[in-house]
């Protein structure tokens, strides 16, 4: 595909994909690219990109974007966006243009406290995660750093500190281990276990096709083991009127990007990460605190009940999301279809889940029936969602 240079001096939207009407059309025979793969939102000098639910993903500097994310990803001067075999270089000039130096790391330094930054692992709207070396011990850690602009918003700082308080209390082999947290000047950080296998999303992106039922279920059973611990915790450490209520937690943002892997590539060990939206579900009516952006999780892996009543979301939403991840591992797509240009939240509120066997015939019928039953959330009040433990038992029985 020959190189092209596109110059924008006024706001524009540039769709990219194989469809004939895409402003940035890639080679028609590149099957790794969807017909409408992603869209660039250009408002010079700002440039943003949003994945449109593509099968093989949109990558920024080697990191896969969340499909159908609620917010577009902000690009900086020099960033590279890859879709299939096509690479789009972003060059933005003028007052207000973001550069690589705008990324969250102390100006002129590659160190935060005792941690030396090695490379960036991923970024979100509120924080950036770095691979870092803890100098006193020499071990590698995942260092989550609150973005500089987020420090100016008290609600985001509060949410980050709440994540630290939550994460430091968790001790389970299926949850990413907490090491330490603190602040250096205006840099708030959380240091956790580094998982060298990357995320489930990255692992799947490097494969050709879905996982076998045996492998996908093995991964899911580990996820459910971690959720069972999370949902059953009873450490009442709150103060005031909440003190008598257990702090059993619900994750609320379980998705392939938050399921990390270590060990063997053929039979990896699973760790659940990112408790930024976790909350004590039994205290929902006692606390007036609701994190801004509570719907900031990945909508394609979110049940309808979480959108309708997100403040009171309980363990059932995590069980649904874990099942949606299993569905995705088996079929290569999310339980619901998200057409180009459709409002993702509207899709979840209106559209039913597509039965597993309409996606693929490679899934055993008993397993497909179990998944369809858990994911059928059109009227959650008319049925009982299995617990993480119960779903794990059911998966063992059907496979």
XYZ file of C-alpha atoms in Angstrom, residues 168-391:
224
model
C -3.883 -2.981 49.327
C -6.427 -5.175 51.195
C -6.639 -7.895 48.515
C -4.585 -11.075 48.880
C -5.389 -13.863 46.442
C -3.382 -15.741 43.751
C -5.961 -14.775 41.086
C -5.736 -11.049 41.803
C -2.792 -8.820 40.867
C -0.687 -8.359 44.005
C -0.298 -4.925 45.597
C 3.252 -3.763 46.462
C 3.073 -0.124 47.504
C 1.542 3.254 46.736
C 2.393 6.860 47.369
C 3.019 10.285 45.914
C 6.135 12.084 44.689
C 5.268 15.755 44.356
C 2.074 15.754 42.292
C 2.681 12.214 40.966
C 0.318 9.696 42.564
C 1.313 6.090 41.919
C 0.291 2.521 42.665
C 2.881 -0.269 42.257
C 1.536 -3.747 41.608
C 2.585 -7.141 40.347
C 3.925 -7.197 36.780
C 2.334 -9.892 34.598
C 4.770 -10.735 31.811
C 2.136 -12.391 29.618
C 0.254 -9.145 29.055
C -3.527 -9.049 28.961
C -6.005 -11.602 27.666
C -6.865 -9.087 24.933
C -3.222 -8.955 23.789
C -2.879 -12.744 23.928
C -5.962 -13.209 21.752
C -4.782 -10.530 19.312
C -1.588 -12.522 18.696
C -3.480 -15.722 17.879
C -5.271 -16.863 14.760
C -8.876 -17.464 15.703
C -10.718 -18.171 18.958
C -9.551 -20.412 21.793
C -10.605 -24.032 22.159
C -13.424 -24.614 24.660
C -10.987 -26.399 26.999
C -8.523 -23.492 27.059
C -11.188 -20.779 27.279
C -12.967 -22.506 30.156
C -9.649 -23.067 31.976
C -8.993 -19.307 31.842
C -12.547 -18.516 32.959
C -12.389 -20.880 35.942
C -9.380 -18.953 37.233
C -11.226 -15.651 36.763
C -14.217 -17.030 38.671
C -11.914 -18.209 41.457
C -10.690 -14.629 41.888
C -14.239 -13.247 41.759
C -15.417 -15.753 44.376
C -12.785 -14.417 46.777
C -13.677 -10.809 45.947
C -17.425 -11.305 46.414
C -17.039 -13.236 49.688
C -14.649 -10.921 51.531
C -15.976 -9.802 54.917
C -13.435 -7.376 56.328
C -15.451 -4.571 57.861
C -12.897 -1.761 57.998
C -15.156 1.191 57.327
C -15.935 3.926 59.840
C -19.094 5.728 60.864
C -22.482 4.312 59.787
C -20.755 1.908 57.354
C -18.662 0.183 60.038
C -21.159 -2.626 60.688
C -21.466 -3.515 56.989
C -19.044 -5.986 55.348
C -16.893 -4.675 52.505
C -17.664 -7.444 50.034
C -16.544 -6.097 46.694
C -17.736 -6.091 43.108
C -15.195 -5.313 40.356
C -17.618 -3.663 37.849
C -15.083 -3.437 35.001
C -14.134 -7.020 34.124
C -13.015 -7.279 30.494
C -10.175 -8.897 28.490
C -7.913 -5.865 29.048
C -8.194 -6.344 32.831
C -7.459 -10.079 32.812
C -3.664 -10.419 32.934
C -1.531 -13.498 32.271
C 1.708 -14.944 33.599
C 3.654 -18.162 33.077
C 3.171 -20.581 30.172
C 1.765 -19.207 26.945
C -0.170 -22.433 26.336
C -1.631 -22.680 29.850
C -1.251 -19.226 31.448
C -1.955 -18.269 35.027
C -4.653 -15.598 35.340
C -4.653 -12.418 37.448
C -7.534 -9.925 37.654
C -6.358 -6.301 37.537
C -7.626 -2.710 37.742
C -9.945 -2.158 40.686
C -10.546 1.488 39.819
C -14.339 0.982 39.642
C -14.578 -1.637 42.395
C -16.999 -0.859 45.199
C -18.427 -2.423 48.349
C -21.830 -3.424 47.035
C -23.373 -3.930 50.475
C -22.678 -0.276 51.306
C -24.251 1.129 48.141
C -27.149 2.692 50.044
C -25.000 3.982 52.904
C -22.437 5.969 50.981
C -23.332 8.989 48.913
C -20.171 8.428 46.867
C -20.562 7.322 43.289
C -17.423 7.512 41.200
C -17.690 9.880 38.268
C -17.517 7.801 35.086
C -19.018 4.690 36.709
C -20.069 3.623 33.222
C -16.477 4.046 32.067
C -16.016 0.294 31.884
C -16.043 -1.478 28.552
C -19.693 -1.405 27.485
C -19.526 -4.522 25.249
C -18.679 -6.605 28.351
C -21.268 -4.917 30.584
C -24.720 -6.337 31.402
C -27.847 -4.302 30.917
C -28.542 -4.329 34.651
C -25.282 -2.468 35.344
C -26.326 0.407 33.110
C -29.877 0.565 34.447
C -28.870 0.480 38.123
C -25.091 0.899 38.254
C -24.887 2.345 41.774
C -26.362 -0.835 43.248
C -24.517 -3.270 40.962
C -23.738 -6.486 42.831
C -21.725 -9.658 42.132
C -24.074 -10.669 39.313
C -22.580 -8.005 37.022
C -19.099 -9.531 37.417
C -20.432 -13.034 36.712
C -22.131 -11.723 33.562
C -18.929 -9.986 32.436
C -16.825 -13.109 33.083
C -19.284 -15.089 30.950
C -19.113 -12.418 28.241
C -15.309 -12.778 28.236
C -15.690 -16.555 27.835
C -18.136 -15.970 24.954
C -15.550 -13.653 23.345
C -12.723 -16.184 23.766
C -14.863 -18.869 22.102
C -16.317 -16.822 19.238
C -13.933 -13.895 18.682
C -16.739 -11.383 19.143
C -18.777 -9.788 21.933
C -22.200 -11.129 22.967
C -24.015 -8.251 21.297
C -23.401 -6.753 17.852
C -22.347 -3.097 17.871
C -22.997 -1.661 14.368
C -20.794 1.142 13.097
C -22.004 4.477 14.414
C -24.413 2.969 16.949
C -24.479 4.245 20.527
C -22.936 1.358 22.544
C -25.072 2.077 25.619
C -28.195 2.131 23.447
C -27.250 -1.248 21.966
C -26.939 -2.800 25.440
C -30.279 -1.320 26.519
C -32.204 -2.434 23.429
C -30.555 -5.385 21.706
C -30.530 -9.045 22.810
C -27.428 -11.205 23.099
C -26.682 -13.288 19.993
C -26.837 -17.029 20.857
C -23.410 -18.678 20.880
C -24.186 -21.259 18.186
C -25.132 -18.493 15.742
C -21.516 -17.325 16.004
C -19.782 -20.701 15.775
C -20.547 -24.418 15.687
C -17.259 -25.262 17.444
C -18.741 -24.863 20.941
C -20.349 -27.938 22.562
C -24.113 -27.531 22.798
C -24.275 -27.946 26.587
C -21.640 -25.234 27.042
C -23.410 -22.932 24.583
C -26.731 -23.419 26.401
C -25.108 -22.532 29.723
C -23.581 -19.339 28.318
C -26.813 -18.284 26.619
C -28.700 -18.751 29.893
C -26.290 -16.606 31.922
C -26.102 -13.849 29.315
C -29.859 -13.563 28.704
C -30.267 -10.445 30.849
C -33.395 -9.017 29.230
C -35.332 -9.395 32.507
C -32.831 -10.015 35.322
C -35.583 -9.809 37.941
C -37.238 -12.950 36.607
C -34.301 -15.282 37.253
C -31.393 -15.861 39.563
C -27.863 -15.252 38.310
C -25.415 -17.951 39.458
C -22.640 -16.929 41.809
C -19.019 -17.151 40.683
C -18.705 -20.444 42.566
C -21.901 -21.872 41.035
C -20.918 -20.895 37.504
